[in-house]
CSV table of N, CA and C in Angstrom, one decimal:
chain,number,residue,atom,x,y,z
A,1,UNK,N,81.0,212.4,38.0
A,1,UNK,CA,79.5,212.4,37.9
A,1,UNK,C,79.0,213.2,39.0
A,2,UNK,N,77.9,214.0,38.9
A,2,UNK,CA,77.5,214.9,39.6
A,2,UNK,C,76.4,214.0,40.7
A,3,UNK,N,76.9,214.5,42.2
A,3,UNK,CA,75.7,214.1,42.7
A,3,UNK,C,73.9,215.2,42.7
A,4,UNK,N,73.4,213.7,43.1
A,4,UNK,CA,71.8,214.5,43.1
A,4,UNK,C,71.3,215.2,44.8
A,5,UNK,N,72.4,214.9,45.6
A,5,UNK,CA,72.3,215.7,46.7
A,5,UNK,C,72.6,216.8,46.8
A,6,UNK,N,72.1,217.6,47.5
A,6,UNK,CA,72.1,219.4,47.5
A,6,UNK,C,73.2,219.4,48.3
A,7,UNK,N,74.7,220.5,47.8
A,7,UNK,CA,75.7,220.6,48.0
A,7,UNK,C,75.6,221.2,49.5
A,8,UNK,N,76.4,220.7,50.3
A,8,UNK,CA,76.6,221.2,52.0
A,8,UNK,C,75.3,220.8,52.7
A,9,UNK,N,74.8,220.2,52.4
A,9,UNK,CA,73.2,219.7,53.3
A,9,UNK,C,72.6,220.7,53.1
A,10,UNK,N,72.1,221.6,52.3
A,10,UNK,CA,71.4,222.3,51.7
A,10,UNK,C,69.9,222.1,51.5
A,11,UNK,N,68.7,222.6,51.7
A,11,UNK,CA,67.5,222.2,51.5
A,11,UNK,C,67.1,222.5,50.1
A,12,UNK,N,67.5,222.2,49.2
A,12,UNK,CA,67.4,222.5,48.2
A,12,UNK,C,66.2,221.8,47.3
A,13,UNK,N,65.6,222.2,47.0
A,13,UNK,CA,64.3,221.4,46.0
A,13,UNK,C,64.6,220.7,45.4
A,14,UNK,N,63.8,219.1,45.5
A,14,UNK,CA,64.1,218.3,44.9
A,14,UNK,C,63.7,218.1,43.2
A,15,UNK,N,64.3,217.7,42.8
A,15,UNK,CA,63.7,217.4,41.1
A,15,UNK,C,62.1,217.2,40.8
A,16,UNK,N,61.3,217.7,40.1
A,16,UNK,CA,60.0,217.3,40.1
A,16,UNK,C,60.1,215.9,39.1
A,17,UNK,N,59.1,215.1,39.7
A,17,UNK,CA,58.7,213.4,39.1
A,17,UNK,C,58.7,214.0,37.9
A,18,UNK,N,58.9,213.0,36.6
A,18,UNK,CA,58.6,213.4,35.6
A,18,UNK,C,57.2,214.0,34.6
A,19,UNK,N,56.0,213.4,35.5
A,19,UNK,CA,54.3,213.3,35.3
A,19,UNK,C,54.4,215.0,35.8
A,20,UNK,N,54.8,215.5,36.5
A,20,UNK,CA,54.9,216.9,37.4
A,20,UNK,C,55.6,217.5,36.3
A,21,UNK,N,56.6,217.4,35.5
A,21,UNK,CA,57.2,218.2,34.8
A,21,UNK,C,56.2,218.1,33.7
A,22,UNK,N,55.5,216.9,32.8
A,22,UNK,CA,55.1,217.3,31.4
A,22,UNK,C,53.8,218.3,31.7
A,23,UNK,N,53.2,218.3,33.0
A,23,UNK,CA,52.1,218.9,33.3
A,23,UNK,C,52.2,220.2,33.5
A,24,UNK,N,53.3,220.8,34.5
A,24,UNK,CA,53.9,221.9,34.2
A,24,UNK,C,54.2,222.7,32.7
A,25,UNK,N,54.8,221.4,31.8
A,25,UNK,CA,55.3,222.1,30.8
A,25,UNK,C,53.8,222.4,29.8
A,26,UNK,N,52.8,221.4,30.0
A,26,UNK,CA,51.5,221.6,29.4
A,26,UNK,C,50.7,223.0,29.8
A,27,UNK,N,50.8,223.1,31.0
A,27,UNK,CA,50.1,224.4,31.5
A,27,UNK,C,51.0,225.7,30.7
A,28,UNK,N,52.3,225.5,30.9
A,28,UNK,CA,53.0,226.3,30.4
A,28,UNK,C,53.5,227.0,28.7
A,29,UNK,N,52.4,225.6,28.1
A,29,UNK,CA,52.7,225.3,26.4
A,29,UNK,C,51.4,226.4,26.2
A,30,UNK,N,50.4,226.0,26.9
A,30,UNK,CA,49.1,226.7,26.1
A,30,UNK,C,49.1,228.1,26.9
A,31,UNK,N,49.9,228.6,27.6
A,31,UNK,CA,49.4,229.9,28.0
A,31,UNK,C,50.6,231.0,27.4
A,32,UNK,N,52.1,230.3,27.0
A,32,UNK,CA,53.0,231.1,26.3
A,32,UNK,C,53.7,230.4,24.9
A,33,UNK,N,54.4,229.0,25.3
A,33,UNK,CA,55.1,228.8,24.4
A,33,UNK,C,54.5,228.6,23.1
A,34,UNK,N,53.1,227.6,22.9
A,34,UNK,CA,52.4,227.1,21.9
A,34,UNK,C,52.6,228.1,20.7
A,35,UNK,N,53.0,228.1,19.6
A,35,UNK,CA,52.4,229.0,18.6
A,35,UNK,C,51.0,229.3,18.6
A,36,UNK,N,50.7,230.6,17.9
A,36,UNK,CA,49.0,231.1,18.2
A,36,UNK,C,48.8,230.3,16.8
A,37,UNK,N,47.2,230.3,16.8
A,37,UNK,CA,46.5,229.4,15.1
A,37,UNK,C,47.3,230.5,13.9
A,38,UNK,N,47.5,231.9,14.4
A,38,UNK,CA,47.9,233.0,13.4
A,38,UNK,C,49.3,232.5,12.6
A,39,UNK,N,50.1,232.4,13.5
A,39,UNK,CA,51.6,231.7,13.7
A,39,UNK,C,51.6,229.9,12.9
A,40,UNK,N,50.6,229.8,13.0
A,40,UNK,CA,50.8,227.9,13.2
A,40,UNK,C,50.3,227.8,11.1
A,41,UNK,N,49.3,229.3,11.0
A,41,UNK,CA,48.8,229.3,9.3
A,41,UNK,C,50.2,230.0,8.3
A,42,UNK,N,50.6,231.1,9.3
A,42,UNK,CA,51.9,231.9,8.7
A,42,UNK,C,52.9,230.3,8.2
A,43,UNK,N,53.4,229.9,9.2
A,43,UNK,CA,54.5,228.8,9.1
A,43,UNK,C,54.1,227.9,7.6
A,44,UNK,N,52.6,227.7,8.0
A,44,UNK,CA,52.2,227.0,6.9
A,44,UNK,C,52.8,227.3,5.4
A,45,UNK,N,52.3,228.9,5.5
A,45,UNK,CA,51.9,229.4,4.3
A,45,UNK,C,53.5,229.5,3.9
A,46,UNK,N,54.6,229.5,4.8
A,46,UNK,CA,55.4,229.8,4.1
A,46,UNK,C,56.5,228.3,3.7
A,47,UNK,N,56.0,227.0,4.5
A,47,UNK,CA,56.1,225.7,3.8
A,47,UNK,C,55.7,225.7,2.5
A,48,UNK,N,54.5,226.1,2.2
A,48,UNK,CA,54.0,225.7,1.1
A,48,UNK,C,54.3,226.7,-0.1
A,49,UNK,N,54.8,227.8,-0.1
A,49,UNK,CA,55.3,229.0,-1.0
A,49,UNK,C,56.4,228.6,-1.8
A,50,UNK,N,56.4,228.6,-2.9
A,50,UNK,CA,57.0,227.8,-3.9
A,50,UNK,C,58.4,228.8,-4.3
A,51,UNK,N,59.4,228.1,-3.8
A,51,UNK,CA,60.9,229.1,-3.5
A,51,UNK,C,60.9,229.5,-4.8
A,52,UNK,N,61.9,230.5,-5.0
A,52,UNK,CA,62.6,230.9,-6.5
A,52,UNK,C,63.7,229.8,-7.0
A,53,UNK,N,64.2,229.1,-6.0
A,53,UNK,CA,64.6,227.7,-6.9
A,53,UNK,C,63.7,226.9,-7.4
A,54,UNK,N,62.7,226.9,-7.3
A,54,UNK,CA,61.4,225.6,-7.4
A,54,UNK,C,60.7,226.2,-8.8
A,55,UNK,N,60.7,227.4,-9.0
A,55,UNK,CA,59.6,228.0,-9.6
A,55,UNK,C,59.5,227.3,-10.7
A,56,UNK,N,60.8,226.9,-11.3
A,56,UNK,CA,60.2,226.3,-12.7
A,56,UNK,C,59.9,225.5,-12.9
A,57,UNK,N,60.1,224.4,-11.5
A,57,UNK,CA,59.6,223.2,-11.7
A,57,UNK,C,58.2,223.2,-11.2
A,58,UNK,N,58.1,223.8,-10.4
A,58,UNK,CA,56.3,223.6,-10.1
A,58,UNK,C,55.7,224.9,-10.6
A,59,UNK,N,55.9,225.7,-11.3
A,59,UNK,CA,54.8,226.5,-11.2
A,59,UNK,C,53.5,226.4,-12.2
A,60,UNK,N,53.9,225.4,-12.5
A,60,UNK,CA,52.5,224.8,-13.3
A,60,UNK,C,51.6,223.4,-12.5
A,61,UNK,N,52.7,223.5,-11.3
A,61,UNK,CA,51.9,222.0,-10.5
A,61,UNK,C,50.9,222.5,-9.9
A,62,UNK,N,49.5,222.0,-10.4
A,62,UNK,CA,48.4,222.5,-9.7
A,62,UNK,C,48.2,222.3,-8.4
A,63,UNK,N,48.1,221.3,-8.1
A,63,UNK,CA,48.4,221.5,-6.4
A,63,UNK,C,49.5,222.4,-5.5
A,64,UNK,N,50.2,221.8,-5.7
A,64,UNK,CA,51.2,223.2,-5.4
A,64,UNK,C,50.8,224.4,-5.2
A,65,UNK,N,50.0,225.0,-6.3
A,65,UNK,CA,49.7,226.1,-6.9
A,65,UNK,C,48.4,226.5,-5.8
A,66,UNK,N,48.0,225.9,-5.9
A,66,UNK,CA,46.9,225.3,-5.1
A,66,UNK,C,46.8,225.6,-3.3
A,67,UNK,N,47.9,224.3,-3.4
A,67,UNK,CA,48.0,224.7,-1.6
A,67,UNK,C,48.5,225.9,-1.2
A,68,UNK,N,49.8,226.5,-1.9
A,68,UNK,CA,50.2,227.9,-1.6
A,68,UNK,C,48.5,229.1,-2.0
A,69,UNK,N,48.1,228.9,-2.3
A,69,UNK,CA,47.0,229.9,-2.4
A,69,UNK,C,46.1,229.8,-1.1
A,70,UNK,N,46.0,228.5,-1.0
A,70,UNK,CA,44.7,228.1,-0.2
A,70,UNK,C,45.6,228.4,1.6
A,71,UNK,N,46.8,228.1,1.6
A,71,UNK,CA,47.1,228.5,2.7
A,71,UNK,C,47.6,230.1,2.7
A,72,UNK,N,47.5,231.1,2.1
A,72,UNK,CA,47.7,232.2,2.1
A,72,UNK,C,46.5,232.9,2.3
A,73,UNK,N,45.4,232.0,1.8
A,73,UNK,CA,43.9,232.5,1.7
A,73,UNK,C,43.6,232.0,3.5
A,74,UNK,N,43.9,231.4,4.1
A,74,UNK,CA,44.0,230.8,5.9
A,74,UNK,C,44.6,232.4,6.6
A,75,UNK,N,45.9,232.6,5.9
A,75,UNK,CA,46.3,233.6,7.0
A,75,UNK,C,45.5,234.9,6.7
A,76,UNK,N,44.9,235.1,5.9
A,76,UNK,CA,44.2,236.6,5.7
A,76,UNK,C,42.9,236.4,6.2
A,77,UNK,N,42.3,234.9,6.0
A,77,UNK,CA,41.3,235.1,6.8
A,77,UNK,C,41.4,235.2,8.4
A,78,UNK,N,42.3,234.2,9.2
A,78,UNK,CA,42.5,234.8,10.8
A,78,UNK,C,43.0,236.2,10.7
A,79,UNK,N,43.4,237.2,10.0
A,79,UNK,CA,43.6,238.3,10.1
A,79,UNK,C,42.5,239.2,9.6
A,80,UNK,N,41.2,238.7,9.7
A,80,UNK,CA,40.2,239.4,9.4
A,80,UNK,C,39.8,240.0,8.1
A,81,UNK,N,40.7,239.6,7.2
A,81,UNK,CA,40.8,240.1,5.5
A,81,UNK,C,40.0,238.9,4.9
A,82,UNK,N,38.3,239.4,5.0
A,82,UNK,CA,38.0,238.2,3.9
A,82,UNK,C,38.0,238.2,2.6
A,83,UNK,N,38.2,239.8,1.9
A,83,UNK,CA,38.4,239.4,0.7
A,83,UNK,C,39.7,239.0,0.0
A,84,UNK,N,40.3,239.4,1.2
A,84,UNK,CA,42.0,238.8,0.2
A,84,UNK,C,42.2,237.5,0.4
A,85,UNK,N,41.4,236.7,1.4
A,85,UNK,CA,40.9,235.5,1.4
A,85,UNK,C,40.2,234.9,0.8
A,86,UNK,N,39.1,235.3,0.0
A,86,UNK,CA,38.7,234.9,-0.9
A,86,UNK,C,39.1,235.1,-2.5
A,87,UNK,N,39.6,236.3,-2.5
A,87,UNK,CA,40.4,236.0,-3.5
A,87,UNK,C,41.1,235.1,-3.4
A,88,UNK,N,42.1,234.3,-2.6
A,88,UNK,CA,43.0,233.3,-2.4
A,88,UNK,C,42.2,232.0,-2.8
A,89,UNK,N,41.3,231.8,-2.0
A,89,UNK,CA,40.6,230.6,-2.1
A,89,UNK,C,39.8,230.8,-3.9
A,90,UNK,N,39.4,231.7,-4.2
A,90,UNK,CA,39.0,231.4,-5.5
A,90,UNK,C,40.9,231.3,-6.8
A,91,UNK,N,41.9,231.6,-6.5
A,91,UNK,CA,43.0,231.7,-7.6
A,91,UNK,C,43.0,229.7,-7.0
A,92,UNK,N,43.2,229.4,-5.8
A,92,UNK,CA,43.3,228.3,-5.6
A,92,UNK,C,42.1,227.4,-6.2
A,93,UNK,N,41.1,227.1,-6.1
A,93,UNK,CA,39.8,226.6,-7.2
A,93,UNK,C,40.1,226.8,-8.6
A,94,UNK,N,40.3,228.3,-8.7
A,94,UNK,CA,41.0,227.9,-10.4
A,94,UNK,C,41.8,227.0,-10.8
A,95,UNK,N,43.4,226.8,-9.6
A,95,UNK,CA,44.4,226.0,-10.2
A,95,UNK,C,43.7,224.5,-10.2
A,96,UNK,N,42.9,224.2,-9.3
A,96,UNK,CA,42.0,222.9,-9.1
A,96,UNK,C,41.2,222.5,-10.1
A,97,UNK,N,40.3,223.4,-10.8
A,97,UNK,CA,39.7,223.5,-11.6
A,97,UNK,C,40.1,223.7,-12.8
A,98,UNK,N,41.5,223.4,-13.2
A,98,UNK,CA,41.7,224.1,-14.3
A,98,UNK,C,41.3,225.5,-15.0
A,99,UNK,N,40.6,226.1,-14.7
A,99,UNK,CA,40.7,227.3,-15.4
A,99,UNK,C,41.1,228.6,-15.6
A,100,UNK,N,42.2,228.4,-14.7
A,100,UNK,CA,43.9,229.0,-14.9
A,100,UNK,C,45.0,228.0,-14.8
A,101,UNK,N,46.0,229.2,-15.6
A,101,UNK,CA,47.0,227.9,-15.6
A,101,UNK,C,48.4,228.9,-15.6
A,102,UNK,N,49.4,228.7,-15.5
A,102,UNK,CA,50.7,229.2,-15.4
A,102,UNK,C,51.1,229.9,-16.4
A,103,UNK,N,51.4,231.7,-16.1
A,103,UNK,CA,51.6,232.2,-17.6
A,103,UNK,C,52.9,232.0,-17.7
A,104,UNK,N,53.5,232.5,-19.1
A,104,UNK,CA,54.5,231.8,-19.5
A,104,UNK,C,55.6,233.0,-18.5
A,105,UNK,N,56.8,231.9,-18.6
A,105,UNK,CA,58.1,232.8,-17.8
A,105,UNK,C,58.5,233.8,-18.5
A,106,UNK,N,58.5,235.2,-17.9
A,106,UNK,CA,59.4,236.6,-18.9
A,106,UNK,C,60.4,236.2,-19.2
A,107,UNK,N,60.9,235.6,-18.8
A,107,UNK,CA,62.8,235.2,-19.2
A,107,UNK,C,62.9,234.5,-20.2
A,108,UNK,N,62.8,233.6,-20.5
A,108,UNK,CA,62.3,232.8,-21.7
A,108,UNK,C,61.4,232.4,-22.0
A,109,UNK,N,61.6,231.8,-23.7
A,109,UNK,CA,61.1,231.5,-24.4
A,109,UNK,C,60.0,232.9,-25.4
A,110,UNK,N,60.8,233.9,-25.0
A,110,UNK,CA,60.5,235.1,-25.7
A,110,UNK,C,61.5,235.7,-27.0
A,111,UNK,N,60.5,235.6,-28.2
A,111,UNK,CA,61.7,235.6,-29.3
A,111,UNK,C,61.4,236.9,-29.6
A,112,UNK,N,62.2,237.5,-30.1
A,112,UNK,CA,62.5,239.2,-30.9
A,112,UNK,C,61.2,239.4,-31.5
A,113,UNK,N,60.0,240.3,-31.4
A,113,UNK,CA,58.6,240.2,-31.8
A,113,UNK,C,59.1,241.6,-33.2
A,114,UNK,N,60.3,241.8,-32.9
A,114,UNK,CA,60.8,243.3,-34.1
A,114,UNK,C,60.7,242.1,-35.6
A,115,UNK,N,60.3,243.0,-36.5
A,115,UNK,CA,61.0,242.2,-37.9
A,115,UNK,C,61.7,243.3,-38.8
């Protein structure tokens, strides 16, 4: 087991109290580590982004549909794009509103339209 004495009688600084470390680490969270709000909506947006394993099961779940719009419509607005933000926020009201809805998958359910 290691001692907490400074090796050779050494003046070596002692451990700060633990109240001294979270305060340190607090001054030190909001001026570098913290993610910025830009960072904290990206992360969001890409929680909520509905993987290519998922697609077929939610891409008709309106919320789903929903949150991934409405938080995509977040990161374009802190990036100063309000209309791609508003576009976002209005495709999201549609999925809420029903008045869009999931078009059908290219891959199936497409029959030979030749006769």
């Amino acid at each position: 087991m290691e001692s907490l004495n400074p090796p050779h009688g050494l003046n070596a600084p002692l451990p700060l109290p633990l109240t001294a470390l979270s305060t340190q680490h607090s001054a030190l969270s909001t001026q570098h580590l913290e993610p910025s709000t830009l960072e904290l909506a990206q992360a969001l947006m890409e929680r909520l982004t509905i993987s290519p394993n998922d697609w077929h099961r939610l891409k008709s779940n309106r919320n789903s549909r929903a949150s991934e719009q409405a938080a995509a419509a977040l990161v374009f607005l802190l990036k100063n794009q309000p209309q791609e933000a508003l576009a976002r926020l209005e495709q999201a009201a549609g999925w809420l509103d029903k008045s869009i809805s999931a078009p059908p998958c290219p891959t199936h359910g497409h029959k030979n339209s030749e006769v």
